[in-house]
Amino acid sequence: MDFSIPGAESLQAGTVYGIGRNYVEHAKELNNPVPSSPLIFLKPRSSLVFGNGTVVLPSRSSDVHHEVELVLVIGKKAAHIQEEDSLSCVHSIAIGVDFTARDLQEKAKDKGHPWTIAKGFDTFAPLGKALPFTDSTDLQNLDLLLTINGEVRQSGSTRDMIFSCRRIISELSSMFTLYPGDLIYTGTPEGVSAVKSGDVVEAKLIGTDSTLRLDIRG
Ligand code: ZN
């Protein structure tokens, strides 16, 4: 597989970080407590799909949910970066969908097990075209939309994040050195729901050409 990031072809996708429960209304809809620091998980690189494509539902799950998210693409090595400086390592932004096998995640949560399997199947991390991050990009004022078969399921704004992108990067870099090509899925607003084979999921960063059109296959 070629891991070149669409729109940022000079970068090869590296570690894929995810942030859980970063929007209050989404934490509530799954009856989860709101975290006091960012909840961090990883997705394997093999879960990436670049641009439009197919998402394959794994046979071990019968409840795969969509989670539309803003994705940050890291462009510079960063370790122990302070919040106020942390955006200096952002190369670009993109729309992404963090597919999650909710039934497997619930089981893992009950047992205190990691979320790796629930979050990590092949095709569970579609990523749209990366758009350059500039001084005029307000990461905390971006609108996200996800539809299934043309019907709106998620419509949210990064204004409602619990932990800002600055905070997330600073926190991650306090534990893990970030490298060019690393991706951060920054959490999902409310409205997550199950997808089924035959569905067409479309997602976008509103007002941009970072979009995704995904065919769900069983
Ligand atoms: Zn997510």
CSV table of C-alpha atoms and ligand atoms in Angstrom, one decimal:
chain,number,residue,atom,x,y,z
A,1,MET,CA,0.0,0.0,0.0
A,2,ASP,CA,1.1,3.5,-0.8
A,3,PHE,CA,0.8,5.6,2.3
A,4,SER,CA,1.2,9.0,0.6
A,5,ILE,CA,-1.4,11.3,2.1
A,6,PRO,CA,-3.7,12.8,-0.6
A,7,GLY,CA,-3.2,16.5,-0.8
A,8,ALA,CA,0.1,16.2,1.2
A,9,GLU,CA,1.9,13.7,-1.0
A,10,SER,CA,5.3,14.6,0.4
A,11,LEU,CA,4.2,12.9,3.6
A,12,GLN,CA,3.7,9.2,4.3
A,13,ALA,CA,1.1,8.4,6.9
A,14,GLY,CA,2.6,7.3,10.1
A,15,THR,CA,1.0,6.7,13.5
A,16,VAL,CA,-2.7,7.1,13.6
A,17,TYR,CA,-3.9,8.6,16.9
A,18,GLY,CA,-7.5,8.9,18.0
A,19,ILE,CA,-9.1,11.0,20.7
A,20,GLY,CA,-12.2,9.6,22.4
A,21,ARG,CA,-15.1,11.5,24.0
A,22,ASN,CA,-14.0,14.9,22.9
A,23,TYR,CA,-17.5,16.3,22.5
A,24,VAL,CA,-19.8,16.5,25.5
A,25,GLU,CA,-23.0,15.5,23.6
A,26,HIS,CA,-21.3,12.5,22.1
A,27,ALA,CA,-20.0,11.3,25.5
A,28,LYS,CA,-23.6,11.7,26.8
A,29,GLU,CA,-25.2,9.7,24.0
A,30,LEU,CA,-23.0,6.7,24.8
A,31,ASN,CA,-23.5,7.2,28.5
A,32,ASN,CA,-19.8,7.9,29.0
A,33,PRO,CA,-18.3,10.3,31.6
A,34,VAL,CA,-16.7,13.4,30.2
A,35,PRO,CA,-12.9,12.9,30.6
A,36,SER,CA,-10.7,15.3,32.5
A,37,SER,CA,-7.8,14.8,30.0
A,38,PRO,CA,-7.8,13.7,26.4
A,39,LEU,CA,-8.7,10.0,26.0
A,40,ILE,CA,-6.1,8.6,23.6
A,41,PHE,CA,-6.1,5.4,21.4
A,42,LEU,CA,-4.3,4.2,18.3
A,43,LYS,CA,-5.5,2.8,15.0
A,44,PRO,CA,-3.2,0.7,12.9
A,45,ARG,CA,-2.0,2.3,9.7
A,46,SER,CA,-3.6,-0.6,7.8
A,47,SER,CA,-7.0,0.9,8.8
A,48,LEU,CA,-6.5,3.9,6.5
A,49,VAL,CA,-8.4,4.4,3.2
A,50,PHE,CA,-7.3,7.4,1.2
A,51,GLY,CA,-10.1,9.3,-0.5
A,52,ASN,CA,-13.3,7.7,-1.7
A,53,GLY,CA,-13.4,4.0,-1.4
A,54,THR,CA,-15.0,1.0,0.3
A,55,VAL,CA,-15.4,0.3,4.0
A,56,VAL,CA,-15.6,-3.4,4.8
A,57,LEU,CA,-17.8,-4.5,7.7
A,58,PRO,CA,-15.9,-7.2,9.7
A,59,SER,CA,-17.8,-10.4,10.3
A,60,ARG,CA,-17.0,-10.3,14.0
A,61,SER,CA,-19.1,-7.2,14.6
A,62,SER,CA,-22.8,-6.6,14.0
A,63,ASP,CA,-22.7,-2.9,15.0
A,64,VAL,CA,-20.2,-0.7,13.2
A,65,HIS,CA,-20.7,3.0,13.8
A,66,HIS,CA,-19.5,6.1,11.8
A,67,GLU,CA,-17.7,8.9,13.7
A,68,VAL,CA,-17.0,12.0,11.5
A,69,GLU,CA,-13.9,13.8,12.7
A,70,LEU,CA,-11.5,16.6,11.9
A,71,VAL,CA,-8.0,15.0,11.3
A,72,LEU,CA,-4.8,16.9,11.9
A,73,VAL,CA,-1.8,16.0,9.7
A,74,ILE,CA,1.5,16.5,11.5
A,75,GLY,CA,4.3,18.1,9.4
A,76,LYS,CA,7.2,18.5,11.8
A,77,LYS,CA,8.8,16.4,14.5
A,78,ALA,CA,7.4,17.5,17.9
A,79,ALA,CA,8.1,16.4,21.4
A,80,HIS,CA,7.0,18.1,24.7
A,81,ILE,CA,5.5,21.0,22.7
A,82,GLN,CA,3.7,23.7,24.7
A,83,GLU,CA,0.0,24.4,24.0
A,84,GLU,CA,0.7,27.9,22.7
A,85,ASP,CA,3.3,26.6,20.2
A,86,SER,CA,1.7,23.3,19.3
A,87,LEU,CA,0.0,24.4,16.0
A,88,SER,CA,3.4,25.0,14.5
A,89,CYS,CA,3.7,21.3,13.8
A,90,VAL,CA,0.4,21.0,11.9
A,91,HIS,CA,0.9,20.6,8.2
A,92,SER,CA,-2.7,20.2,7.0
A,93,ILE,CA,-6.2,19.2,8.0
A,94,ALA,CA,-8.7,16.8,6.5
A,95,ILE,CA,-12.0,15.1,7.0
A,96,GLY,CA,-11.9,11.6,8.4
A,97,VAL,CA,-14.3,8.9,9.7
A,98,ASP,CA,-13.3,6.9,12.7
A,99,PHE,CA,-15.3,3.7,12.1
A,100,THR,CA,-15.8,1.8,15.4
A,101,ALA,CA,-17.2,-1.7,16.1
A,102,ARG,CA,-19.4,-0.5,18.9
A,103,ASP,CA,-20.4,-4.0,20.1
A,104,LEU,CA,-16.7,-5.0,20.4
A,105,GLN,CA,-15.8,-1.6,22.0
A,106,GLU,CA,-18.6,-2.1,24.7
A,107,LYS,CA,-17.2,-5.6,25.5
A,108,ALA,CA,-13.7,-4.2,25.7
A,109,LYS,CA,-14.9,-1.4,28.0
A,110,ASP,CA,-16.7,-3.8,30.3
A,111,LYS,CA,-13.6,-5.9,30.6
A,112,GLY,CA,-11.1,-3.1,30.9
A,113,HIS,CA,-9.5,-4.2,27.6
A,114,PRO,CA,-8.0,-1.9,25.0
A,115,TRP,CA,-10.1,-0.6,22.1
A,116,THR,CA,-7.6,-1.7,19.4
A,117,ILE,CA,-9.8,-4.4,17.8
A,118,ALA,CA,-12.9,-2.2,17.8
A,119,LYS,CA,-11.1,0.7,16.2
A,120,GLY,CA,-8.6,-1.1,14.1
A,121,PHE,CA,-10.1,-3.2,11.3
A,122,ASP,CA,-8.9,-2.7,7.7
A,123,THR,CA,-10.7,0.3,6.1
A,124,PHE,CA,-11.8,1.7,9.5
A,125,ALA,CA,-9.9,5.0,9.0
A,126,PRO,CA,-10.9,6.8,5.8
A,127,LEU,CA,-9.1,10.1,5.2
A,128,GLY,CA,-10.1,12.8,2.8
A,129,LYS,CA,-7.9,15.2,0.9
A,130,ALA,CA,-5.5,17.1,3.2
A,131,LEU,CA,-5.8,20.9,3.0
A,132,PRO,CA,-2.9,23.2,3.9
A,133,PHE,CA,-3.1,24.6,7.4
A,134,THR,CA,-2.4,28.3,7.4
A,135,ASP,CA,-2.5,31.2,9.9
A,136,SER,CA,-6.1,31.9,8.8
A,137,THR,CA,-7.3,28.4,9.6
A,138,ASP,CA,-9.4,28.5,12.8
A,139,LEU,CA,-9.2,24.9,14.0
A,140,GLN,CA,-11.9,25.5,16.6
A,141,ASN,CA,-14.4,26.8,14.1
A,142,LEU,CA,-14.8,24.1,11.5
A,143,ASP,CA,-18.1,22.4,10.6
A,144,LEU,CA,-18.3,18.7,10.0
A,145,LEU,CA,-21.1,16.9,8.2
A,146,LEU,CA,-21.9,13.2,7.6
A,147,THR,CA,-24.8,11.7,5.7
A,148,ILE,CA,-25.9,8.2,5.1
A,149,ASN,CA,-27.7,7.7,1.8
A,150,GLY,CA,-28.2,11.5,1.6
A,151,GLU,CA,-29.7,11.8,5.1
A,152,VAL,CA,-27.9,13.9,7.6
A,153,ARG,CA,-26.7,11.9,10.7
A,154,GLN,CA,-23.9,14.1,12.1
A,155,SER,CA,-23.6,17.9,11.9
A,156,GLY,CA,-21.2,19.4,14.3
A,157,SER,CA,-18.6,22.0,14.9
A,158,THR,CA,-15.1,21.9,16.3
A,159,ARG,CA,-16.2,24.8,18.5
A,160,ASP,CA,-17.8,22.1,20.7
A,161,MET,CA,-14.6,20.2,21.4
A,162,ILE,CA,-13.8,19.6,25.0
A,163,PHE,CA,-10.0,19.6,24.4
A,164,SER,CA,-8.8,21.9,21.7
A,165,CYS,CA,-6.5,20.9,18.9
A,166,ARG,CA,-3.7,22.8,20.7
A,167,ARG,CA,-4.3,20.9,23.9
A,168,ILE,CA,-4.5,17.5,22.1
A,169,ILE,CA,-1.2,18.0,20.3
A,170,SER,CA,0.6,19.3,23.4
A,171,GLU,CA,-0.8,16.3,25.5
A,172,LEU,CA,0.2,13.7,22.8
A,173,SER,CA,3.6,15.2,22.4
A,174,SER,CA,4.2,15.1,26.2
A,175,MET,CA,4.2,11.3,25.9
A,176,PHE,CA,5.0,10.4,22.2
A,177,THR,CA,7.2,12.1,19.8
A,178,LEU,CA,5.1,13.2,16.8
A,179,TYR,CA,6.6,12.7,13.4
A,180,PRO,CA,5.7,14.1,9.9
A,181,GLY,CA,2.8,12.1,8.5
A,182,ASP,CA,1.3,11.2,11.9
A,183,LEU,CA,-2.5,11.7,11.9
A,184,ILE,CA,-4.7,12.7,14.8
A,185,TYR,CA,-8.4,11.9,14.6
A,186,THR,CA,-9.7,14.5,17.0
A,187,GLY,CA,-13.0,13.0,18.2
A,188,THR,CA,-16.6,13.0,17.0
A,189,PRO,CA,-19.7,15.2,17.7
A,190,GLU,CA,-23.0,13.5,18.5
A,191,GLY,CA,-25.2,11.6,16.1
A,192,VAL,CA,-23.1,8.4,15.7
A,193,SER,CA,-25.2,5.4,14.3
A,194,ALA,CA,-24.8,2.0,12.7
A,195,VAL,CA,-24.0,1.5,9.0
A,196,LYS,CA,-25.1,-1.5,7.0
A,197,SER,CA,-23.9,-3.1,3.8
A,198,GLY,CA,-25.1,-1.1,0.8
A,199,ASP,CA,-25.1,2.3,2.6
A,200,VAL,CA,-23.3,5.2,1.0
A,201,VAL,CA,-21.6,7.4,3.7
A,202,GLU,CA,-20.6,10.9,2.7
A,203,ALA,CA,-18.6,13.2,4.9
A,204,LYS,CA,-17.1,16.6,4.5
A,205,LEU,CA,-15.4,19.6,6.1
A,206,ILE,CA,-18.0,22.1,5.2
A,207,GLY,CA,-16.9,24.8,2.8
A,208,THR,CA,-13.8,22.8,1.6
A,209,ASP,CA,-13.1,20.1,-0.9
A,210,SER,CA,-12.0,17.7,1.8
A,211,THR,CA,-14.8,15.2,1.2
A,212,LEU,CA,-15.3,11.4,1.4
A,213,ARG,CA,-17.8,9.1,-0.4
A,214,LEU,CA,-17.7,5.6,1.1
A,215,ASP,CA,-19.4,2.5,0.0
A,216,ILE,CA,-20.2,0.2,2.9
A,217,ARG,CA,-19.8,-3.5,2.1
A,218,GLY,CA,-20.6,-6.5,4.3
B,1,ZN,ZN,-13.7,8.7,17.2
